[in-house]
PDB file of N, CA, C, O and CB in Angstrom:
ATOM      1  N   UNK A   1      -9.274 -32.896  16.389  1.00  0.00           N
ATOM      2  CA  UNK A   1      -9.585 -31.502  16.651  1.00  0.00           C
ATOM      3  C   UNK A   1      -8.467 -30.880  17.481  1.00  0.00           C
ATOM      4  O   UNK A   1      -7.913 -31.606  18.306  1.00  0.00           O
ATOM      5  CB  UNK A   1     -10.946 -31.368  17.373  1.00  0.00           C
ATOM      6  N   UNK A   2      -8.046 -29.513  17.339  1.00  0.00           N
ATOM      7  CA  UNK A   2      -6.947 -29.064  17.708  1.00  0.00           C
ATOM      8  C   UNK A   2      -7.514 -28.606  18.891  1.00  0.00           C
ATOM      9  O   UNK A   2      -8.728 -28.759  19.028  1.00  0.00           O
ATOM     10  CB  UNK A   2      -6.228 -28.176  16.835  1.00  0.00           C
ATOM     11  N   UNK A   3      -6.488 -27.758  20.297  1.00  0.00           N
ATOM     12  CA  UNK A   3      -6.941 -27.721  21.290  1.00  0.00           C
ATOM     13  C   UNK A   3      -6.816 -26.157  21.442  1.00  0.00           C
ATOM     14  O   UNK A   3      -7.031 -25.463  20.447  1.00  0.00           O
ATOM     15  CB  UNK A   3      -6.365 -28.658  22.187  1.00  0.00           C
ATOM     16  N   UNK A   4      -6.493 -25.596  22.590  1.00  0.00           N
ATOM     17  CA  UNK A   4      -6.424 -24.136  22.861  1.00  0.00           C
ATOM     18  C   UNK A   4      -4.536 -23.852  22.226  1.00  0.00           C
ATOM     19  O   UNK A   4      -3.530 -24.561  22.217  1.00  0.00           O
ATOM     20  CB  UNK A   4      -6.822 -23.785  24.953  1.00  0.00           C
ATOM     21  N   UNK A   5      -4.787 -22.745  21.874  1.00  0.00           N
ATOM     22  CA  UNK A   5      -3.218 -22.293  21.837  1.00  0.00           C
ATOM     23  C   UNK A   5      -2.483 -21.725  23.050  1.00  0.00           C
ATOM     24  O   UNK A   5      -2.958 -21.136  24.021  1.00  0.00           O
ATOM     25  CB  UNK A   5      -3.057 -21.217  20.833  1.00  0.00           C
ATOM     26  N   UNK A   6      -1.100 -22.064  22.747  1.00  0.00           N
ATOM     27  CA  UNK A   6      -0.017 -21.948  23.870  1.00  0.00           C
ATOM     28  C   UNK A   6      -0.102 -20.329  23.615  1.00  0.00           C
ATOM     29  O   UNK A   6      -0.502 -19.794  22.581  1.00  0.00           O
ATOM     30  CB  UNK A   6       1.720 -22.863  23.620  1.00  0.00           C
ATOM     31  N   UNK A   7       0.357 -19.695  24.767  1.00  0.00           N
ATOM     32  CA  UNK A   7       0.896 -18.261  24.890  1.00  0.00           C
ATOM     33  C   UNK A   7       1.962 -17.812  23.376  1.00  0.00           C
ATOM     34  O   UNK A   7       1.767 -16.944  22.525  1.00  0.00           O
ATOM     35  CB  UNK A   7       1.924 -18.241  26.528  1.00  0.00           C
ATOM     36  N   UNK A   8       3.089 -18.810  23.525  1.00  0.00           N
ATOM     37  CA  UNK A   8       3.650 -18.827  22.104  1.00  0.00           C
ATOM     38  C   UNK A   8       3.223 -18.985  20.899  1.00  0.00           C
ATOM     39  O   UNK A   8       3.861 -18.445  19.995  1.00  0.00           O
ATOM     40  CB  UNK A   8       4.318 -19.498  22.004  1.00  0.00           C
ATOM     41  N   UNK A   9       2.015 -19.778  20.584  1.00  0.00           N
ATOM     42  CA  UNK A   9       1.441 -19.672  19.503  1.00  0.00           C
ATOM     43  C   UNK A   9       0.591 -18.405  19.211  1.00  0.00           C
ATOM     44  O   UNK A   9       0.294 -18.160  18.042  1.00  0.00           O
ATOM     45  CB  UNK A   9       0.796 -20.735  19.416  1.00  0.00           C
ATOM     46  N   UNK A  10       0.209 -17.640  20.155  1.00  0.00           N
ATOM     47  CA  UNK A  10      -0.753 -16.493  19.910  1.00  0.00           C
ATOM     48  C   UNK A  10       0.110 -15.536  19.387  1.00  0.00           C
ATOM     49  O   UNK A  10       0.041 -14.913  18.327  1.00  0.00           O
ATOM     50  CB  UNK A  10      -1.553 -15.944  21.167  1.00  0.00           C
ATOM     51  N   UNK A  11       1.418 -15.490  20.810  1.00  0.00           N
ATOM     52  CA  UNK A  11       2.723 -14.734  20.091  1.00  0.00           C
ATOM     53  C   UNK A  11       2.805 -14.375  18.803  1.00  0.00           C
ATOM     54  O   UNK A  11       2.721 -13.287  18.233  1.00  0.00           O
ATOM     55  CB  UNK A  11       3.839 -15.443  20.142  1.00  0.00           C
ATOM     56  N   UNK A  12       3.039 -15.820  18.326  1.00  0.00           N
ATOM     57  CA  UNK A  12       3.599 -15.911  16.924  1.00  0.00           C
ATOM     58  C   UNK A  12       2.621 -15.993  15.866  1.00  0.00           C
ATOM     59  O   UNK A  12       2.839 -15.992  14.655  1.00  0.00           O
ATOM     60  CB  UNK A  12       4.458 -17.062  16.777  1.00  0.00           C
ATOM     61  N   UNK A  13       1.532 -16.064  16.463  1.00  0.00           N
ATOM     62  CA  UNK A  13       0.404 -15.235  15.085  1.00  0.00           C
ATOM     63  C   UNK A  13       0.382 -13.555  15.295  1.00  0.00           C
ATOM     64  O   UNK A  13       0.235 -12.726  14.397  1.00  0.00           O
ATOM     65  CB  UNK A  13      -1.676 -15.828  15.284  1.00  0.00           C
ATOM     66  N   UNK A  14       0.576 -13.288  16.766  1.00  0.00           N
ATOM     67  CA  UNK A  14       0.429 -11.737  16.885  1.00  0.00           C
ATOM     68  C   UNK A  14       1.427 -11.118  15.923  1.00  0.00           C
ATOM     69  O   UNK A  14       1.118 -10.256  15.100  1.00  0.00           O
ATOM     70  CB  UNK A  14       0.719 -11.178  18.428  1.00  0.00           C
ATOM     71  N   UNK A  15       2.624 -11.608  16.079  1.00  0.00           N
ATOM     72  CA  UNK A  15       3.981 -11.119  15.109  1.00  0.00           C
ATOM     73  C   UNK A  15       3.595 -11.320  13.605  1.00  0.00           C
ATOM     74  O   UNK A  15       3.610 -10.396  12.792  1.00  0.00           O
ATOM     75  CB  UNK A  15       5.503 -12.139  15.420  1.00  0.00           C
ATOM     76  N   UNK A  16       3.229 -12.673  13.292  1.00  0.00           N
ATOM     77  CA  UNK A  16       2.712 -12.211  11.945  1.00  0.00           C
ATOM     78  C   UNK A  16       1.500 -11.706  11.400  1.00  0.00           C
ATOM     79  O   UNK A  16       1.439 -11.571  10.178  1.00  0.00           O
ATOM     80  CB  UNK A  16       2.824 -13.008  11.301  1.00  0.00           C
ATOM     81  N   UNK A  17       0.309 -11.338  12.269  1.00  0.00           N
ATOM     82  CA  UNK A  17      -0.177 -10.262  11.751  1.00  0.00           C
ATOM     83  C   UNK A  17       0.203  -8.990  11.831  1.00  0.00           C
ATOM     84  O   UNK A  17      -0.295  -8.049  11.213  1.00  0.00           O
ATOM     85  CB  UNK A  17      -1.093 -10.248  12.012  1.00  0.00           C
ATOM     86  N   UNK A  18       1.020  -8.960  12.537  1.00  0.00           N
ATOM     87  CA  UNK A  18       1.636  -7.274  12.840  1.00  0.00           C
ATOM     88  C   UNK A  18       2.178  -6.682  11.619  1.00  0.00           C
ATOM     89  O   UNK A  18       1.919  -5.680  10.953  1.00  0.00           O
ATOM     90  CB  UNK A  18       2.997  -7.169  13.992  1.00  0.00           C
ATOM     91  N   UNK A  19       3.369  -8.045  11.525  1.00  0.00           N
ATOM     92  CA  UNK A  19       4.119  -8.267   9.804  1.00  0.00           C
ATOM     93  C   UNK A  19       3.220  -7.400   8.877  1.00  0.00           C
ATOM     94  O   UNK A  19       3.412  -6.284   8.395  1.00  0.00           O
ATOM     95  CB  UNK A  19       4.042 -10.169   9.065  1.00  0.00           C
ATOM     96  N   UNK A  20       2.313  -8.153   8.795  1.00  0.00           N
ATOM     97  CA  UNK A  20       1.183  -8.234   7.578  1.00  0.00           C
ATOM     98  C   UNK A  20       0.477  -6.427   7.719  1.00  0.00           C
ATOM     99  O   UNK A  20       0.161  -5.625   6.840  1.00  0.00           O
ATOM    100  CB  UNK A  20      -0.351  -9.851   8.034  1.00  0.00           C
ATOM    101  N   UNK A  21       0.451  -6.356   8.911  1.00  0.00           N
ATOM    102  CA  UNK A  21      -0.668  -4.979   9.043  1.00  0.00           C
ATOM    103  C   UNK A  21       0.520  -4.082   8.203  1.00  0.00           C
ATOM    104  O   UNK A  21       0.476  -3.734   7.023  1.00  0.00           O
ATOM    105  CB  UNK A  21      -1.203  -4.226  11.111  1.00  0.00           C
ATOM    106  N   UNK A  22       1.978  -3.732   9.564  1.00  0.00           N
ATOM    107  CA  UNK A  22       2.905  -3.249   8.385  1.00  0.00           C
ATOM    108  C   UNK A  22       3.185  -3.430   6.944  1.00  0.00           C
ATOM    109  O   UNK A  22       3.358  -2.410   6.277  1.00  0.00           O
ATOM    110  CB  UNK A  22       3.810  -3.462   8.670  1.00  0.00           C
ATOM    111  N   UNK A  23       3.272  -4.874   6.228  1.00  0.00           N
ATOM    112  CA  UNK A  23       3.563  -4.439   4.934  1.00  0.00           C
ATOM    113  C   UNK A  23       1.754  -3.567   4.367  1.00  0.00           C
ATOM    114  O   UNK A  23       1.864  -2.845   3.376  1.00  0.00           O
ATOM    115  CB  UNK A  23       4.192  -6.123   3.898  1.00  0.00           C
ATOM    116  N   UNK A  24       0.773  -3.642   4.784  1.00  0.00           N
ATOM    117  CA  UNK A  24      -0.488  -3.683   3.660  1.00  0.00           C
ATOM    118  C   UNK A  24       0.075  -1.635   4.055  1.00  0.00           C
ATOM    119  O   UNK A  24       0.196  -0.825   3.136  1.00  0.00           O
ATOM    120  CB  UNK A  24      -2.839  -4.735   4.299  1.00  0.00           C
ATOM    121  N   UNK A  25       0.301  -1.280   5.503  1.00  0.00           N
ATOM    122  CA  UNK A  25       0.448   0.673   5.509  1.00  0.00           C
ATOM    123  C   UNK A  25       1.641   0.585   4.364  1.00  0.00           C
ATOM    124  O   UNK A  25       1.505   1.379   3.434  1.00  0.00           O
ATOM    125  CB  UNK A  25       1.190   1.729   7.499  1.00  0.00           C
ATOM    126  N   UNK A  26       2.776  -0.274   4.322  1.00  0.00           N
ATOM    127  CA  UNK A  26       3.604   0.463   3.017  1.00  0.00           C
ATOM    128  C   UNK A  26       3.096   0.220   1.895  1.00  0.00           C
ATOM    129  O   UNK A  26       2.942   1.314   1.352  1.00  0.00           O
ATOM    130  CB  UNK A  26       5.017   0.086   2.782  1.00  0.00           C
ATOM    131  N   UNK A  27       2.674  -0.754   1.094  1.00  0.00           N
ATOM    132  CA  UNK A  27       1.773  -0.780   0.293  1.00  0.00           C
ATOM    133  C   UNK A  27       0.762   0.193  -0.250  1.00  0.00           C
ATOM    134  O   UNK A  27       0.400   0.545  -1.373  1.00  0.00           O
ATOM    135  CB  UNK A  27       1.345  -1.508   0.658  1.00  0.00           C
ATOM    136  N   UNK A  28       0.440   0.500   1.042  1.00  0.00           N
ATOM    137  CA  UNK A  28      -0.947   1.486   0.769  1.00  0.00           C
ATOM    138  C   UNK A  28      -0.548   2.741   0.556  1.00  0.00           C
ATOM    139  O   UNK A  28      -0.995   3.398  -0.385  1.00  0.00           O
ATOM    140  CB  UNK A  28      -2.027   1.603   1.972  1.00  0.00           C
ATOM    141  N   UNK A  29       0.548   3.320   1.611  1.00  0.00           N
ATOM    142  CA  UNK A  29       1.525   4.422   1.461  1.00  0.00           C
ATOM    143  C   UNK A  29       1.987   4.448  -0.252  1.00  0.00           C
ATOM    144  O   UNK A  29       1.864   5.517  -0.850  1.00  0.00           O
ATOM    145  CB  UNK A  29       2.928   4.098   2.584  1.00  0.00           C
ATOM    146  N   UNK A  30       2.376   3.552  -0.793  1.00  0.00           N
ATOM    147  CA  UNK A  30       3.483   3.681  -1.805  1.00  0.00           C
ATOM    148  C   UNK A  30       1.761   3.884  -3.124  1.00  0.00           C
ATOM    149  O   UNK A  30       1.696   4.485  -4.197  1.00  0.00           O
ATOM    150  CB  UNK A  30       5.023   1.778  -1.927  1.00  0.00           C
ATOM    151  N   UNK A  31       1.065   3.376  -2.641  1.00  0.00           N
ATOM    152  CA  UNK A  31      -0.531   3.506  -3.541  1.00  0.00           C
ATOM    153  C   UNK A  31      -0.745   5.049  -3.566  1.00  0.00           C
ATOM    154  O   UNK A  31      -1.102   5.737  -4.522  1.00  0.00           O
ATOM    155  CB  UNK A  31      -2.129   2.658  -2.619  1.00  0.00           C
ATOM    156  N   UNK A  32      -0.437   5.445  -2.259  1.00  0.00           N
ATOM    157  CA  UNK A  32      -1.113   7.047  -2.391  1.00  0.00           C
ATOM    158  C   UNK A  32       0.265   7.852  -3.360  1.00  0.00           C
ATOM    159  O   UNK A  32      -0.036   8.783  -4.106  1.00  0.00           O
ATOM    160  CB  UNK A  32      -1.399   8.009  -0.339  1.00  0.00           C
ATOM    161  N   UNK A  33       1.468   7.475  -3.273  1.00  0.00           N
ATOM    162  CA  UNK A  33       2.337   8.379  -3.680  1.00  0.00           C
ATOM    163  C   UNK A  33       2.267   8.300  -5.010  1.00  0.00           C
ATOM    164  O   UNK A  33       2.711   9.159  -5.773  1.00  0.00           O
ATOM    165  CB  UNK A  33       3.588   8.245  -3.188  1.00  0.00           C
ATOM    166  N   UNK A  34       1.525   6.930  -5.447  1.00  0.00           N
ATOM    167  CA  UNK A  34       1.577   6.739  -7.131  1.00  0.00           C
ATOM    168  C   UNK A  34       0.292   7.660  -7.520  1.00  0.00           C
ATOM    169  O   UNK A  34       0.404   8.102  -8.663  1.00  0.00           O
ATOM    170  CB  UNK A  34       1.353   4.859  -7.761  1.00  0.00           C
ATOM    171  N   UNK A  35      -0.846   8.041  -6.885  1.00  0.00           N
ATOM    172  CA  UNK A  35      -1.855   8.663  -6.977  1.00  0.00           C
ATOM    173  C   UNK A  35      -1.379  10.133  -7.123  1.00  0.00           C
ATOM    174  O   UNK A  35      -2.047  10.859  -7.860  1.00  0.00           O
ATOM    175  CB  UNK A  35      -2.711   8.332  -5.912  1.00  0.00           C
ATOM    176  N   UNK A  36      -0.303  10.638  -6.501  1.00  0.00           N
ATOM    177  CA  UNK A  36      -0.164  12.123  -6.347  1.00  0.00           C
ATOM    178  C   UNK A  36       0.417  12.073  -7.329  1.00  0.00           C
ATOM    179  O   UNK A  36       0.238  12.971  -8.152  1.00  0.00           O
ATOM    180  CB  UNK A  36       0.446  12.861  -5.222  1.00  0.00           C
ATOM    181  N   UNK A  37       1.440  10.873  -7.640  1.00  0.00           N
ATOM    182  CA  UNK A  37       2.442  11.684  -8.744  1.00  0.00           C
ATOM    183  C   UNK A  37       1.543  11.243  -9.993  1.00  0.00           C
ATOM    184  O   UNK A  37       1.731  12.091 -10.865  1.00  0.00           O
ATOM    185  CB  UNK A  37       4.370  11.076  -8.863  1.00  0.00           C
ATOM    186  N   UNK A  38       0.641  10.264 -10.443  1.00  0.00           N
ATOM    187  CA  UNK A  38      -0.455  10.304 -11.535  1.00  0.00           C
ATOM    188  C   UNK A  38      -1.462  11.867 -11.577  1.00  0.00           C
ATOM    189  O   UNK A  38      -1.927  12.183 -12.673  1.00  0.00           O
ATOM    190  CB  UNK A  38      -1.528   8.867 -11.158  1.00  0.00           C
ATOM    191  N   UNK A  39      -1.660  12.498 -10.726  1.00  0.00           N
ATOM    192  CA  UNK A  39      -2.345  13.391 -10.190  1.00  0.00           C
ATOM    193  C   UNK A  39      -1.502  15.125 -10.659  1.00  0.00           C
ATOM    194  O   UNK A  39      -2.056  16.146 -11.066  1.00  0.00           O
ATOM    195  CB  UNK A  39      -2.404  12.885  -8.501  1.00  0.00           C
ATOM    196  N   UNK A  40      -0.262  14.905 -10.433  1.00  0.00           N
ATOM    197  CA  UNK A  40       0.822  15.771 -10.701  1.00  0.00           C
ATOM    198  C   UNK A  40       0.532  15.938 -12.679  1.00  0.00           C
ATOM    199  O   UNK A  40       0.039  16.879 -13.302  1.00  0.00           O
ATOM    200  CB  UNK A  40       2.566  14.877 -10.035  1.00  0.00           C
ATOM    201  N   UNK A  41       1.103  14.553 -13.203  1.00  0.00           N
ATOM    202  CA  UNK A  41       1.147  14.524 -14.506  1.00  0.00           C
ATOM    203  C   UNK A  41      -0.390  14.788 -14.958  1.00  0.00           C
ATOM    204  O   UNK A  41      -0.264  15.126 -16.135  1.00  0.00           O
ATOM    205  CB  UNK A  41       1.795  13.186 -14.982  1.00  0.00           C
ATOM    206  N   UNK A  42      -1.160  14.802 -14.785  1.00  0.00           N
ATOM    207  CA  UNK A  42      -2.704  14.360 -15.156  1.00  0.00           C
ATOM    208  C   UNK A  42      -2.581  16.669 -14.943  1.00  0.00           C
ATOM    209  O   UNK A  42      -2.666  17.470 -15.874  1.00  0.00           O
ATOM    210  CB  UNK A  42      -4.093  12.696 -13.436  1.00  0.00           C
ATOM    211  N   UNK A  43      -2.452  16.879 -13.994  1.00  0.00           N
ATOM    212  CA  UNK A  43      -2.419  18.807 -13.799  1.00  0.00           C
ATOM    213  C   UNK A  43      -1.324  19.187 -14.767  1.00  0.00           C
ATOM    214  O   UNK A  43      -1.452  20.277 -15.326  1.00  0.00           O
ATOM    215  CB  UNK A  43      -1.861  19.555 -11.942  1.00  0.00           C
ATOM    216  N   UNK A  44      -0.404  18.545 -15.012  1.00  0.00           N
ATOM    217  CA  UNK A  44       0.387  19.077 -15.790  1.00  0.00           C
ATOM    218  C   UNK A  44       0.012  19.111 -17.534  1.00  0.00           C
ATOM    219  O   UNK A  44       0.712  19.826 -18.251  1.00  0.00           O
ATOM    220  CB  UNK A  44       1.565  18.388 -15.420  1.00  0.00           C
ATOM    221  N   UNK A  45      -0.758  18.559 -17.948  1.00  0.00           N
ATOM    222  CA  UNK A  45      -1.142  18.009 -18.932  1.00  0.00           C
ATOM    223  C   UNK A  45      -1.907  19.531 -19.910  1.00  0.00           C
ATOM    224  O   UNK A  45      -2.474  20.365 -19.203  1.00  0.00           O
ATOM    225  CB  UNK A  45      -2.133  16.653 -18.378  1.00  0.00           C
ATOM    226  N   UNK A  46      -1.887  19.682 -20.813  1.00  0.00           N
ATOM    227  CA  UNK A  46      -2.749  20.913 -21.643  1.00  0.00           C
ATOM    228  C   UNK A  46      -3.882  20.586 -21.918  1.00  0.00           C
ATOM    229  O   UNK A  46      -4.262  19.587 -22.528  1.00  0.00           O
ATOM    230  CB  UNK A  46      -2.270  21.378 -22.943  1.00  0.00           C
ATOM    231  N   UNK A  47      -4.635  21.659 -21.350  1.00  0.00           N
ATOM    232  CA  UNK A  47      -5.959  21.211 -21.341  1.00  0.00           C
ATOM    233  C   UNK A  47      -6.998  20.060 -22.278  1.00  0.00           C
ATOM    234  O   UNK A  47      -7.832  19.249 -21.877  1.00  0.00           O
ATOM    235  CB  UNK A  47      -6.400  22.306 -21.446  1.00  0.00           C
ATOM    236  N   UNK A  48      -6.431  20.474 -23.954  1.00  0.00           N
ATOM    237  CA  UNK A  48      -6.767  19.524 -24.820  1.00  0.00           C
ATOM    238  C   UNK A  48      -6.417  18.063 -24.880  1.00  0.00           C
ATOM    239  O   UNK A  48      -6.973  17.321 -25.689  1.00  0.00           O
ATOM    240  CB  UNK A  48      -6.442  19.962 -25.759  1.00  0.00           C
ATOM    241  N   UNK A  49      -5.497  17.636 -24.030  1.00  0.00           N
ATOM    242  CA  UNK A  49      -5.175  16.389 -23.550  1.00  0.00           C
ATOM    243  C   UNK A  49      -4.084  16.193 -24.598  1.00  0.00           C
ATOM    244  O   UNK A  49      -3.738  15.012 -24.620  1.00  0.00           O
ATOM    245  CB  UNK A  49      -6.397  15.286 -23.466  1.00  0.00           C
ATOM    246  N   UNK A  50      -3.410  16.974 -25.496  1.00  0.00           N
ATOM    247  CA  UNK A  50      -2.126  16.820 -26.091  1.00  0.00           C
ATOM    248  C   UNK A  50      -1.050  17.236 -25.922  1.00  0.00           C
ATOM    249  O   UNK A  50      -0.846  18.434 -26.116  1.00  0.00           O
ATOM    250  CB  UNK A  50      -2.107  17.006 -26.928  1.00  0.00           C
ATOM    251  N   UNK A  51       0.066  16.313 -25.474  1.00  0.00           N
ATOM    252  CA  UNK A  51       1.599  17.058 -25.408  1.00  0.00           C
ATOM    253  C   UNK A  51       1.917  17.940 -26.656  1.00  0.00           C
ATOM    254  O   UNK A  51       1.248  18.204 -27.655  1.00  0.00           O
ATOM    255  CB  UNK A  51       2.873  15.878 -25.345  1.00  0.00           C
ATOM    256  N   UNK A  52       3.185  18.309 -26.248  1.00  0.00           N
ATOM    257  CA  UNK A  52       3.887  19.338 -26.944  1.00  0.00           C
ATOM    258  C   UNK A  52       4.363  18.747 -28.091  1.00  0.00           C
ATOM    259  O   UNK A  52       5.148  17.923 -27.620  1.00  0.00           O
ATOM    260  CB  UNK A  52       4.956  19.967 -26.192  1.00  0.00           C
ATOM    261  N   UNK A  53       4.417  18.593 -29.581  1.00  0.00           N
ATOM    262  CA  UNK A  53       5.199  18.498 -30.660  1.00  0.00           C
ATOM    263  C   UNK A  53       6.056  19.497 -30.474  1.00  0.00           C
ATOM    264  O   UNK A  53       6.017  20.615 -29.959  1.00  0.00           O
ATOM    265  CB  UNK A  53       4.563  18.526 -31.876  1.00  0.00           C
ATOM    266  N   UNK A  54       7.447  18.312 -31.436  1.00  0.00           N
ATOM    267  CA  UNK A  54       8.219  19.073 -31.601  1.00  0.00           C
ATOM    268  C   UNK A  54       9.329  18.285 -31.624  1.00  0.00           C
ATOM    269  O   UNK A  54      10.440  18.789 -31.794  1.00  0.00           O
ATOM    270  CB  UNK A  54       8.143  20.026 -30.835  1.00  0.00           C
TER     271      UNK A  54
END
């Protein structure tokens, strides 16, 4: 059975959850920008749901 953690070991889980919290906000960030710009094309679209021939 393992014992209490050193100051350094808490450290170094604190740093990599920090890691982790940062990448999941860019992640999530880069989720919303794909939403606006799906959101953009989806308003841009003619009402009947067909592009332009031609």
């Amino acid at each position: 059975m393992r014992g209490r953690l050193t100051a350094d070991e808490v450290n170094s889980h604190m740093d990599d959850y920090d890691f982790a919290v940062d990448a999941l906000e860019r992640i999530l960030d880069a989720i919303d920008k794909l939403v606006d710009a799906a959101e953009t094309i989806i308003d841009a679209m003619p009402e009947d749901g067909r592009g332009e021939e031609g």
